[in-house]
XYZ file of C-alpha atoms in Angstrom:
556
model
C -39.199 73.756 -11.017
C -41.414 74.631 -13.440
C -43.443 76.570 -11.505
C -41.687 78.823 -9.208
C -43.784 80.717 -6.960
C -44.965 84.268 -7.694
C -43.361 87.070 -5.886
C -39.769 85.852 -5.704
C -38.940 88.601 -7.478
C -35.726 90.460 -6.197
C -35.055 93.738 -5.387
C -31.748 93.793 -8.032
C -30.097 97.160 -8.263
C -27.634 98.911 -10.586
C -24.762 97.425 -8.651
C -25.920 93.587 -8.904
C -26.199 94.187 -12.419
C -22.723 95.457 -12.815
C -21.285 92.011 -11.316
C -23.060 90.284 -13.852
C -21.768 92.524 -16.319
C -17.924 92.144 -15.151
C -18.736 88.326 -15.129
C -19.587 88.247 -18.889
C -16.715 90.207 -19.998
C -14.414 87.832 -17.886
C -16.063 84.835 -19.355
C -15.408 86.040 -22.612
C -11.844 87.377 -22.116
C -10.953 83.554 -21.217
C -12.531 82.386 -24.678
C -10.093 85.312 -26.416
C -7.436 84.107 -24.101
C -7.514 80.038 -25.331
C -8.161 80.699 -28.482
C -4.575 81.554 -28.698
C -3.423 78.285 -27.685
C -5.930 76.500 -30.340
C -3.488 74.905 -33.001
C -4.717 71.359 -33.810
C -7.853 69.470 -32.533
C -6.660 67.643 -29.659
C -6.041 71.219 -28.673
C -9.484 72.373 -29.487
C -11.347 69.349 -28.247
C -9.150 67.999 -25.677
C -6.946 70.833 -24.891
C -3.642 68.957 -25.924
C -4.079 66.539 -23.100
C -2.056 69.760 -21.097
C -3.449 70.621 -17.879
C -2.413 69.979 -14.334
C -4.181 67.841 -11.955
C -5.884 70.780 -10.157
C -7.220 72.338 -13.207
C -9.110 69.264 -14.276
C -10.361 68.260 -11.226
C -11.929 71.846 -10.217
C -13.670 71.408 -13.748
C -14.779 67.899 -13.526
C -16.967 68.993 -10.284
C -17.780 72.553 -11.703
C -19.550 70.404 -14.386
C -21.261 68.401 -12.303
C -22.531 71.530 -9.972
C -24.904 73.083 -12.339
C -27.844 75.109 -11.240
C -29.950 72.000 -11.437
C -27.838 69.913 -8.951
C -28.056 73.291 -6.753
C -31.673 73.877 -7.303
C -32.398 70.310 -7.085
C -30.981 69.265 -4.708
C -32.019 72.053 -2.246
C -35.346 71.289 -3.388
C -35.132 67.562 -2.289
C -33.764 68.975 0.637
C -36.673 70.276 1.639
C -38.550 67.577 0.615
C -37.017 64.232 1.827
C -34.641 66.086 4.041
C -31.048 64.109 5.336
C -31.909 61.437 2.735
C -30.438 63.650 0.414
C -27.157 63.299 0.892
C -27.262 59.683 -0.341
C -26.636 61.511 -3.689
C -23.589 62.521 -2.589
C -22.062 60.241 -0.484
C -23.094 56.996 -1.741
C -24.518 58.323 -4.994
C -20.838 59.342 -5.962
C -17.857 59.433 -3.837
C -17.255 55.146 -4.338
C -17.799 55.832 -8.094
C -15.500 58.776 -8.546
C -12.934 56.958 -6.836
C -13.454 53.538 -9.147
C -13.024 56.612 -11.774
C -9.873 57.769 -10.689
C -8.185 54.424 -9.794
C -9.710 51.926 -11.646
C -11.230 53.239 -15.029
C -8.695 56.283 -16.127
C -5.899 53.969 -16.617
C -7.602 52.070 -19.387
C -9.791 54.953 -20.813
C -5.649 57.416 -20.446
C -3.468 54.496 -21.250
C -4.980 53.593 -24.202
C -5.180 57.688 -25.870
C -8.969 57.348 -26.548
C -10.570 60.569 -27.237
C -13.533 59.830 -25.784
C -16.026 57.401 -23.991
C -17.607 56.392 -27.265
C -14.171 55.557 -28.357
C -13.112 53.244 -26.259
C -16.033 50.925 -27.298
C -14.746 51.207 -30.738
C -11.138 49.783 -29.579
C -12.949 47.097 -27.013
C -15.985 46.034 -29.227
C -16.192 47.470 -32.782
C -18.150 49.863 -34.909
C -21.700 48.480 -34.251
C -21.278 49.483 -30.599
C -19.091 52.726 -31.024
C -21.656 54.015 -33.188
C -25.029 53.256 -30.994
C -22.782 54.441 -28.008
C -22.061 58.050 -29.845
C -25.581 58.404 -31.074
C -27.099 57.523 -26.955
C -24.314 59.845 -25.837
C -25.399 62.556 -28.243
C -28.582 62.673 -27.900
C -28.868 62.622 -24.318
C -26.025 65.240 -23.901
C -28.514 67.843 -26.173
C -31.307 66.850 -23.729
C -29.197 68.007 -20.741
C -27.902 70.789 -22.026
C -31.604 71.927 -22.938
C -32.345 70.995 -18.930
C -29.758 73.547 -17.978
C -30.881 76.065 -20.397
C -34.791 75.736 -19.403
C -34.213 75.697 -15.788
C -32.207 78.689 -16.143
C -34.732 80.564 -17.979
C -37.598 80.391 -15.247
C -35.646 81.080 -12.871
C -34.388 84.094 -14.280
C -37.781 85.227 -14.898
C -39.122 84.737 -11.901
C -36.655 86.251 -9.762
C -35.196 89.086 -12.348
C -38.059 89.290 -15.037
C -36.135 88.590 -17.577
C -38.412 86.000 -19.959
C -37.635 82.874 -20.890
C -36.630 82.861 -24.445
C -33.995 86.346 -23.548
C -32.721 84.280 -20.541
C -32.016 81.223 -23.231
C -30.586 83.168 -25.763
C -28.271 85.233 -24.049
C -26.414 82.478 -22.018
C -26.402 80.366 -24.871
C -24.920 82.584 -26.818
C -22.195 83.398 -24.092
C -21.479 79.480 -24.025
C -21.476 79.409 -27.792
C -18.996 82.334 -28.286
C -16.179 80.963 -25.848
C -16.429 77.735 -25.901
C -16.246 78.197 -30.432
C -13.583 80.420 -29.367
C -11.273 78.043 -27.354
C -12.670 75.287 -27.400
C -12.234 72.631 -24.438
C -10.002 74.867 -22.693
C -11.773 78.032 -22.386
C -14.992 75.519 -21.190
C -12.588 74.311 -18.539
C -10.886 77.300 -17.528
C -14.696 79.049 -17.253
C -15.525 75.716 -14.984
C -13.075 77.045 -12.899
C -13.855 80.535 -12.673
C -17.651 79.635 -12.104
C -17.050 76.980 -9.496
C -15.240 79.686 -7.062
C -18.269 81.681 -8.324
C -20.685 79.490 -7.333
C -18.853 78.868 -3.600
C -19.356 82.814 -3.022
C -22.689 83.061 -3.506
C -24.121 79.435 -1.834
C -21.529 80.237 0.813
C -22.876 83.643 2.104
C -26.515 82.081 1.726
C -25.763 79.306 3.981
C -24.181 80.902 6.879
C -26.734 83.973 7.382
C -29.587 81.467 6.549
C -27.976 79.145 9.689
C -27.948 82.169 11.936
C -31.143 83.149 11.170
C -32.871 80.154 12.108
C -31.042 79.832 15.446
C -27.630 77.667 14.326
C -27.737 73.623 13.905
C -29.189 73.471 17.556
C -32.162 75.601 16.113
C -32.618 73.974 12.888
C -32.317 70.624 14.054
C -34.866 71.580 16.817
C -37.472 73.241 14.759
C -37.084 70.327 12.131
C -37.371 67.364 14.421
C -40.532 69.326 16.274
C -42.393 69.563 12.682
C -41.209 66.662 10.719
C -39.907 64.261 13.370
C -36.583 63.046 14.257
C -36.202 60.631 11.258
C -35.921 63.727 8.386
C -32.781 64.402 10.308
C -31.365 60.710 9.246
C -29.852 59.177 6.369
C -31.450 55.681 7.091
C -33.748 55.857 9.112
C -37.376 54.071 7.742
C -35.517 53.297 4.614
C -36.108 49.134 5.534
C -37.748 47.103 2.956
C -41.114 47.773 2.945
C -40.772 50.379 5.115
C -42.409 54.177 4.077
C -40.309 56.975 3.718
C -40.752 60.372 1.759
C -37.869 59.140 -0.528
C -39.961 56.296 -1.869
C -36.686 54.210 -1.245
C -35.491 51.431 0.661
C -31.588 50.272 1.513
C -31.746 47.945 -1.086
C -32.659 50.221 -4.149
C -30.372 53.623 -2.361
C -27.388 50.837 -2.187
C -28.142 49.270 -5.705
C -30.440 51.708 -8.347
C -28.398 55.011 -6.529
C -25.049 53.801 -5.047
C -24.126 51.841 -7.772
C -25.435 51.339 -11.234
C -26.725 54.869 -11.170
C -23.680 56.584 -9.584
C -21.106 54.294 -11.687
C -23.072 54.555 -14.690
C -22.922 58.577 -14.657
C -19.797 59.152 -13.140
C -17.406 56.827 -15.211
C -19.254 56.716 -18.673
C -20.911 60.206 -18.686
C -18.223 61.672 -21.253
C -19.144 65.674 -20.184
C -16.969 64.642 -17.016
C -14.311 61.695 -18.454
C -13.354 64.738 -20.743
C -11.686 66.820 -18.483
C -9.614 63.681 -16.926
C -8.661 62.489 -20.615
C -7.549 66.749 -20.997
C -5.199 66.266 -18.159
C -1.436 66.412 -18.877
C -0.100 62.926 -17.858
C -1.616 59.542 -16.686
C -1.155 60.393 -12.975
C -2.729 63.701 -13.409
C -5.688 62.416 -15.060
C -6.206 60.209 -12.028
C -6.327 62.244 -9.648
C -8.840 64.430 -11.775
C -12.006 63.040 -10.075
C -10.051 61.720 -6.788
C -9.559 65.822 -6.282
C -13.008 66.450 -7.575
C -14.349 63.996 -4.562
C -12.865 66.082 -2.119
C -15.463 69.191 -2.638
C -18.027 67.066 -3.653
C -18.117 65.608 -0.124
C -18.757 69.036 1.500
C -21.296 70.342 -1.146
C -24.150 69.389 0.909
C -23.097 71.923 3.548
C -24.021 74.517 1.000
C -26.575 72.950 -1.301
C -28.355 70.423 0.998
C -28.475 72.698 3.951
C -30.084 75.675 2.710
C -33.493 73.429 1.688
C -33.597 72.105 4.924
C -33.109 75.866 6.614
C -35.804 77.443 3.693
C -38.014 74.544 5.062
C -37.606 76.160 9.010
C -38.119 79.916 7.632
C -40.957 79.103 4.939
C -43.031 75.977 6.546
C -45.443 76.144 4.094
C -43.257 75.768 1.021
C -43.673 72.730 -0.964
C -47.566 72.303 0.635
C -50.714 72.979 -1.297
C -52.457 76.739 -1.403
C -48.651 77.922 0.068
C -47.902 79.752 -3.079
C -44.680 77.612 -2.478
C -43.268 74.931 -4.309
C -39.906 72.986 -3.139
C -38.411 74.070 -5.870
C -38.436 77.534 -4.629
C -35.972 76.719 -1.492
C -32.730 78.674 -2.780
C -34.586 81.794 -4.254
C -36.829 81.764 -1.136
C -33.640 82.308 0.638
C -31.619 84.604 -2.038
C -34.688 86.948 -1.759
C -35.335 87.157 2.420
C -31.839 87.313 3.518
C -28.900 88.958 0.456
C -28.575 92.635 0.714
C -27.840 93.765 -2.815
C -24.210 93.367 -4.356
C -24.390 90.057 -2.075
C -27.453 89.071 -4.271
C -26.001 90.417 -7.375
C -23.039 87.274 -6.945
C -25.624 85.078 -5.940
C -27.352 85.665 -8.992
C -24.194 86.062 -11.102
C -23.469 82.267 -9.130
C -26.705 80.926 -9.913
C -25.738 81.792 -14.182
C -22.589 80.514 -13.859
C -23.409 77.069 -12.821
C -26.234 76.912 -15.733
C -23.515 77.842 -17.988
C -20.959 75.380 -16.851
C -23.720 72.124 -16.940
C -24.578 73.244 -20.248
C -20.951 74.216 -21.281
C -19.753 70.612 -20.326
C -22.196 68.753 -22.294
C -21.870 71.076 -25.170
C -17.956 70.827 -25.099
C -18.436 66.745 -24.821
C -21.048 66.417 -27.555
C -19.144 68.659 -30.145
C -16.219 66.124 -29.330
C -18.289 62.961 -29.845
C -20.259 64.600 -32.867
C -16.793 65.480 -34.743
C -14.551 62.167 -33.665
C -16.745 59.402 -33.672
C -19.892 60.177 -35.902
C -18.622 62.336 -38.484
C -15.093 61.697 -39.070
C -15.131 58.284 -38.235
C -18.059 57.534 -40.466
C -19.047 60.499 -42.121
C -15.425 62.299 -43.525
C -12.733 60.236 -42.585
C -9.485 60.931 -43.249
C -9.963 64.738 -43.499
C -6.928 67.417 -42.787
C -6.739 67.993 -38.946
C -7.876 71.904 -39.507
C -10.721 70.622 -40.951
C -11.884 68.239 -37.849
C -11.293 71.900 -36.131
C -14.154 73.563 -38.339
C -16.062 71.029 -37.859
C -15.599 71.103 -33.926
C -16.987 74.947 -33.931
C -20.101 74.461 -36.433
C -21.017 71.646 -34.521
C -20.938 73.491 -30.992
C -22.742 75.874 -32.232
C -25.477 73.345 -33.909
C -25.368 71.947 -30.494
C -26.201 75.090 -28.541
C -29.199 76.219 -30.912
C -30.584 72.178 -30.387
C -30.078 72.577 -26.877
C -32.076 75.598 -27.348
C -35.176 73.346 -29.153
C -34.514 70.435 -26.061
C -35.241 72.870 -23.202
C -39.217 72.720 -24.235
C -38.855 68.991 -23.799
C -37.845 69.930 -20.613
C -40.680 72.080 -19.817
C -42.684 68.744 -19.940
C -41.675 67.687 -16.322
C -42.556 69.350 -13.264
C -39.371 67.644 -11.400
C -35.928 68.647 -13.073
C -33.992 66.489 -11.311
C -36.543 63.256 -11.638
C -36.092 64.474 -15.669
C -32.718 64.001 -15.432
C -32.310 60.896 -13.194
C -34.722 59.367 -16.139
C -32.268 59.974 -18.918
C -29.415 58.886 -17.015
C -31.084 55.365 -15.898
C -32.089 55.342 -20.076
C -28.427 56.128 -21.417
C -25.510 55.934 -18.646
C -26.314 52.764 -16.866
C -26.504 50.382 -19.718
C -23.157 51.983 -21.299
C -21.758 51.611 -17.501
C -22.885 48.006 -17.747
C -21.315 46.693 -21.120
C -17.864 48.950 -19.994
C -17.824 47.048 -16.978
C -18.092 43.519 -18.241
C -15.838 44.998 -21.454
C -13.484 45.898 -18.865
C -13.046 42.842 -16.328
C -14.230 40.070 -19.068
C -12.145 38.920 -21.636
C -14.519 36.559 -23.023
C -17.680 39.543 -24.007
C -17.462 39.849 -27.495
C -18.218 42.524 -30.279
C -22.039 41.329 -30.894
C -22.610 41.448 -26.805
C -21.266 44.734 -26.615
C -24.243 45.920 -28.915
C -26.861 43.730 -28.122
C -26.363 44.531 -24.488
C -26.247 48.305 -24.767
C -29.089 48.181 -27.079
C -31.442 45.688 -24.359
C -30.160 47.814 -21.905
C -31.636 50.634 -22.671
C -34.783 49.410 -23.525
C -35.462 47.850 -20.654
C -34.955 50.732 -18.775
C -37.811 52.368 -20.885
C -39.801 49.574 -20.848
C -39.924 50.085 -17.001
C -40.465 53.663 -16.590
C -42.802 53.834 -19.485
C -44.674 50.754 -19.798
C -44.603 48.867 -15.906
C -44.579 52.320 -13.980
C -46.267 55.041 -15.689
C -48.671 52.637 -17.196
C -49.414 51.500 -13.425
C -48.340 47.591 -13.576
C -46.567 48.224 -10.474
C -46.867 50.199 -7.911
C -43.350 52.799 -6.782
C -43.755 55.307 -4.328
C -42.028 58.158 -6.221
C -40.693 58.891 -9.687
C -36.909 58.789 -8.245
C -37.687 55.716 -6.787
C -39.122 54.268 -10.133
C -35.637 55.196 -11.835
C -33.972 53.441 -9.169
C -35.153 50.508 -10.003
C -35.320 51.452 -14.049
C -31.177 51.415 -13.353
C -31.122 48.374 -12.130
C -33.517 46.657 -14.245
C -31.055 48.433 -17.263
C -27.845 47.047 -15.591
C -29.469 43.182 -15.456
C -31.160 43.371 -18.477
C -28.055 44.353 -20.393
C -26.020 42.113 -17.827
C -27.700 38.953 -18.945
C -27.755 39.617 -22.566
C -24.123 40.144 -22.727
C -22.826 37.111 -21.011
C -25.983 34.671 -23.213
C -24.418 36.599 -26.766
C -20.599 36.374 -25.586
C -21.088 32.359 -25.162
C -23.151 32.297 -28.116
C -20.457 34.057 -30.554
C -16.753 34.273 -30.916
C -14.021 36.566 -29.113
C -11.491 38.705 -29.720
C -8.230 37.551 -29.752
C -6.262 37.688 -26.179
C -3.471 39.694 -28.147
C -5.960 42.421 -29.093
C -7.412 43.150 -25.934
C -3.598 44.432 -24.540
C -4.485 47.928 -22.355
C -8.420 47.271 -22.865
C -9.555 44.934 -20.202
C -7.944 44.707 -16.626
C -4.983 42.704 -16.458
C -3.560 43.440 -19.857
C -1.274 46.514 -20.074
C -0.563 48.938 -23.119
C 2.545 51.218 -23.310
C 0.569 54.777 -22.276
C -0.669 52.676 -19.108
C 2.995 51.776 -18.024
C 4.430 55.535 -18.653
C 6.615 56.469 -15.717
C 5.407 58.931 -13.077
C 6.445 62.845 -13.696
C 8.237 64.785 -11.773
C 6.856 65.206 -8.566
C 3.677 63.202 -9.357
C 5.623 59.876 -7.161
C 5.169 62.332 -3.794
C 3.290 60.482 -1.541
C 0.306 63.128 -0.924
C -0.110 62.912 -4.631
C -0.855 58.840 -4.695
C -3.997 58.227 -6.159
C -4.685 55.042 -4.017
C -4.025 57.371 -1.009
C -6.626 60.197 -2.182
C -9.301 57.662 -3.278
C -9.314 55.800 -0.080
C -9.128 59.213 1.792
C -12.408 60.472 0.294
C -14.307 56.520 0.824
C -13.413 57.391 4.501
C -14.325 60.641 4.902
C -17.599 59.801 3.539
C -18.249 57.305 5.433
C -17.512 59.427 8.502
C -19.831 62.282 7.068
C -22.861 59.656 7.449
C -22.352 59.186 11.581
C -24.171 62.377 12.166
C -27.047 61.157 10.201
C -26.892 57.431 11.119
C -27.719 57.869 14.949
C-alpha cells in the first residue's frame, strides 16, 4: 500500500465533495449530541454500560472494518485469491462466537473495565501493568496504520497530501470522540458502517456485471490463474506450494486459532463495545450479532480484488504500473459516476476513522484506568478520571499521528498489522485462556508467560525469519507460525512457573475462571432478552454453521 499506482486519480466534482462535507458535519453533530449524556466516567469511557444489543454489535464490526481490512483484504484478494476468506471464516467467526458465549460472561460478570483489568483481578499488578503497557502501545501503532494508509490513499486518488489527509481526520476523531467520549465513537461506528455498505455495495455489483457475472469471473479467473485460486483449500497440504505461503496446519492453528482468538477476545478496541452494552445478555450477543455481517463481508471486500484482477490483469505484476494494493481504487476510478464516487470516497474515510476511532477510544480507557489511576493518581475525584480521559485521547491521536511513519516502513499493511497482533494479542490470548480454564496458574505465570510470549514471537519474526534461519514462503505465513510459536512459548512457561510457585486461593478466583460464578454473572435475563431468537447459544451456533456452509463453494 505504500505505493499506489500513479494515475488513480479521480475525476471528484463539486457534488462528491459536498457528501463529504455533510458527512463531517454529521460526525460531529453526534459528538455534540453524546456529550450531553457525559456525566461520570463509566459514561465517558464506557458509555454507562447503556446500549442495546444492536448498537454494540454494529460497532464491534464497524471497528473491525477499517479501510485497511477493506484495502487489504481486496488486495490479498487479488493476490492469493479464495484463500482469503480463511480470514473470515476460520480467521474469526469460531472466535467471535467463544467471545460471545464463552469469554463475556467472565470479562461482564465480573464489571471489569477493561481487558487489562481483568488480569489485575485474575493475576495481580505485575501482569495488569505489562498487559496495559503491550495493549497501549500496540493500540498507538494501529491507530497510526489507519491514519498512514489513509493518507496515501487520499493523495493518490484526491491529491490531497499526506500530512493534510492525517491532520484533518485526526482531528475529526479527536473532536468527537473528546466530545462524547465512548459513545459518540460508537454511535459514529454505526453511522460509518452503513456508510461503508453503500459505497463497497454499489462497487461490487457494477464491477460483477462488468466482468460478465460469477459465470464470467469465475471463467476468466480459472482460464488465467487456474482452477485452484477459486478454492479455499486447495494446494494448501503440507509441503504443498500455494501463493498463500500456508498449509492446513498453520491456516487451522497460526490463523484459525491463536491468531483469530488472540485478536478477537483480548483485543480491548472490540471487548469495549461488549463491556458498553446494557446488560449481561446484551453484551453477549455483541459479537454473536457482529458475526452475522462479518460472514458476508467477503461478498463486498473479497470480491472486488478478485473482479479488479479480471478487469486489470496486470495489476500486482512488475512494469504494470499496478500494485495489488491498488484493487479497490482501480475499481472506484473505472466504474463510479460521480456522487456514487463521492460516497465511496466519503466510505473509504469513514472506515479509517472508525479503526482509528476504536483504538483511540480503547487506549484512552486503558491509559486513564489502569496506568494512571491505578498507579499513577489513584484515588482521584471521578471528574477528574474524566479530564484525564479527554487529554489523553487527544495525546493519543497526535502519537498516532508520529506512529503512522512507522508505518510507512512496510510495503504490506496488512502483513504490518498481522506482525503486531502475533507480538501483543496472542500471548495475552494465551495466559487469559489458561487464567480462565486453570485454577492452578498463578500470579508469577501470568507475567512470566505474557512476557516469554511475546518475545518469542519476536524472536521468530526477527531473529529465525528475517535473519534467514528458516526458510517461510511469505511474511503472513511467517506470522502464522510467530502466533503459534507465541501461544507455546507462553503456554509452557505458564504451566513450569504455576507448579513452581503458589496459587491463589479457590475462594478468590469466584467469577474469574470457568466454573466459579460471581453475582453480575448470575443476574437474571431482562425483559425480553429470554426470547428464544435472542439466545446466545442459538446465534453462536447459527453463525459456526453458516460458515461452514459458506466454505462448500470453495471446497469443491
Amino acid at each position: 500500500m505504500q505505493n499506489l499506482a500513479e494515475g488513480l486519480r479521480l475525476p471528484t466534482n463539486a457534488l462528491d465533495y459536498s457528501i463529504l462535507a455533510i458527512y463531517f458535519v454529521v460526525v460531529l453533530g453526534i459528538g455534540f449530541a453524546a456529550r450531553r449524556a457525559v456525566r461520570t466516567s463509566l459514561d465517558f469511557f464506557l458509555s454507562g454500560r447503556s446500549l442495546p444489543a444492536w448498537v454494540t454489535g454494529l460497532a464491534f464490526i464497524a471497528a473491525n472494518l477499517g479501510a485497511t481490512e477493506i484495502l487489504g483484504m481486496a488486495a490479498n484478494g487479488a493476490q492469493y485469491g479464495a484463500y482469503t476468506v480463511h480470514w473470515y471464516w476460520i480467521g474469526a467467526i469460531p472466535a467471535m462466537v467463544f467471545l460471545g458465549l464463552v469469554m463475556m460472561p467472565f470479562y461482564y460478570g465480573s464489571k471489569v473495565r477493561s481487558v487489562p483489568e481483568f488480569l489485575l483481578h485474575r493475576f495481580g499488578p505485575a501482569s495488569h501493568l505489562l498487559s496495559s503497557i503491550i495493549f497501549a502501545v500496540s493500540a498507538l501503532l494501529i491507530a497510526g496504520v489507519n491514519l498512514y494508509a489513509m493518507a496515501i490513499v487520499l493523495e493518490a486518488l484526491i491529491g490531497w497530501p499526506q500530512w493534510v489527509a492525517i491532520v484533518v481526520s485526526g482531528f475529526f476523531v479527536l473532536f468527537y470522540i473528546t466530545l462524547g467520549g465512548l459513545s459518540s465513537a460508537i454511535y459514529n461506528e454505526v453511522l460509518q458502517f452503513f456508510v461503508i455498505l453503500a459505497a463497497l455495495i454499489p462497487l461490487t455489483v457494477v464491477g460483477l456485471k462488468r466482468v460478465g457475472g460469477w459465470s464470467g469471473l469465475t471463467d476468466s479467473l480459472t482460464d488465467s490463474h487456474g482452477a485452484a485460486f477459486l478454492t479455499a483449500w486447495d494446494g494448501t497440504g503440507i509441503g504443498s506450494p500455494n501463493p498463500l505461503g500456508a498449509n492446513w496446519l498453520t491456516i487451522v492453528l497460526g490463523l484459525g486459532f491463536v491468531l483469530s482468538f488472540g485478536y478477537w477476545t483480548t483485543n480491548f478496541a472490540e471487548v469495549q463495545r461488549a463491556l458498553s452494552a446494557k446488560n449481561l445478555s446484551a453484551a453477549q450477543r455483541t459479537p454473536l450479532i457482529a458475526a452475522y455481517p462479518k460472514i458476508f463481508i467477503p461478498l463486498i471486500v473479497v470480491l472486488p480484488g478478485l473482479i479488479a484482477l479480471v478487469m486489470e490483469p496486470g495489476i500486482g505484476k512488475p512494469g504494470s504500473g499496478l500494485q495489488y494494493n491498488d484493487a479497490i481504487p482501480v475499481l472506484m476510478r473505472d466504474l463510479l459516476p460521480n456522487g456514487v464516487l463521492g460516497i465511496a470516497i466519503t466510505g473509504l474515510l469513514a472506515a479509517f476513522m472508525a479503526g482509528m476511532a476504536a483504538n483511540v477510544s480503547s487506549f484512552n480507557t486503558v491509559f486513564t484506568y489502569d496506568i494512571w489511576g491505578a498507579y499513577v493518581r489513584r484515588g482521584r475525584p471521578d471528574q477528574y478520571y474524566v479530564t484525564t480521559g479527554r487529554v489523553v485521547t487527544a495525546i493519543g491521536v497526535l502519537i498516532g499521528m508520529g506512529t503512522a511513519v512507522i508505518a510507512s516502513s512496510f510495503s504490506n499493511i496488512m502483513n504490518y498489522l498481522q506482525t503486531l497482533f502475533s507480538f501483543f494479542n496472542v500471548p495475552l490470548f494465551c495466559v487469559f485462556i489458561l487464567g480462565m480454564f486453570w485454577k492452578r496458574s498463578t500470579a508469577a505465570a501470568g507475567f512470566w508467560g505474557l512476557l516469554s510470549g511475546t518475545v518469542a514471537a519476536m524472536i521468530n519474526y526477527f531473529w529465525f525469519y528475517k535473519g534467514g534461519l528458516i526458510s517461510i514462503p511469505s511474511d503472513q505465513g511467517a506470522n502464522f507460525v510467530s502466533a503459534i510459536a507465541a501461544f507455546v512459548v507462553g503456554g509452557v512457561v505458564m504451566v513450569l512457573v504455576s507448579w513452581c510457585t503458589k496459587p491463589k486461593p479457590v475462594e478468590s478466583l469466584a467469577g474469574l475462571v470457568y466454573g466459579t460464578t460471581s453475582p453480575g454473572m448470575a443476574e437474571p435475563p431482562a425483559r425480553g432478552d429470554d426470547a428464544w431468537y435472542r439466545r446466545p447459544a442459538l446465534l453462536g451456533w447459527g453463525a459456526v454453521l453458516l460458515a461452514v456452509l459458506c466454505y462448500i463453494p470453495f471446497s469443491l
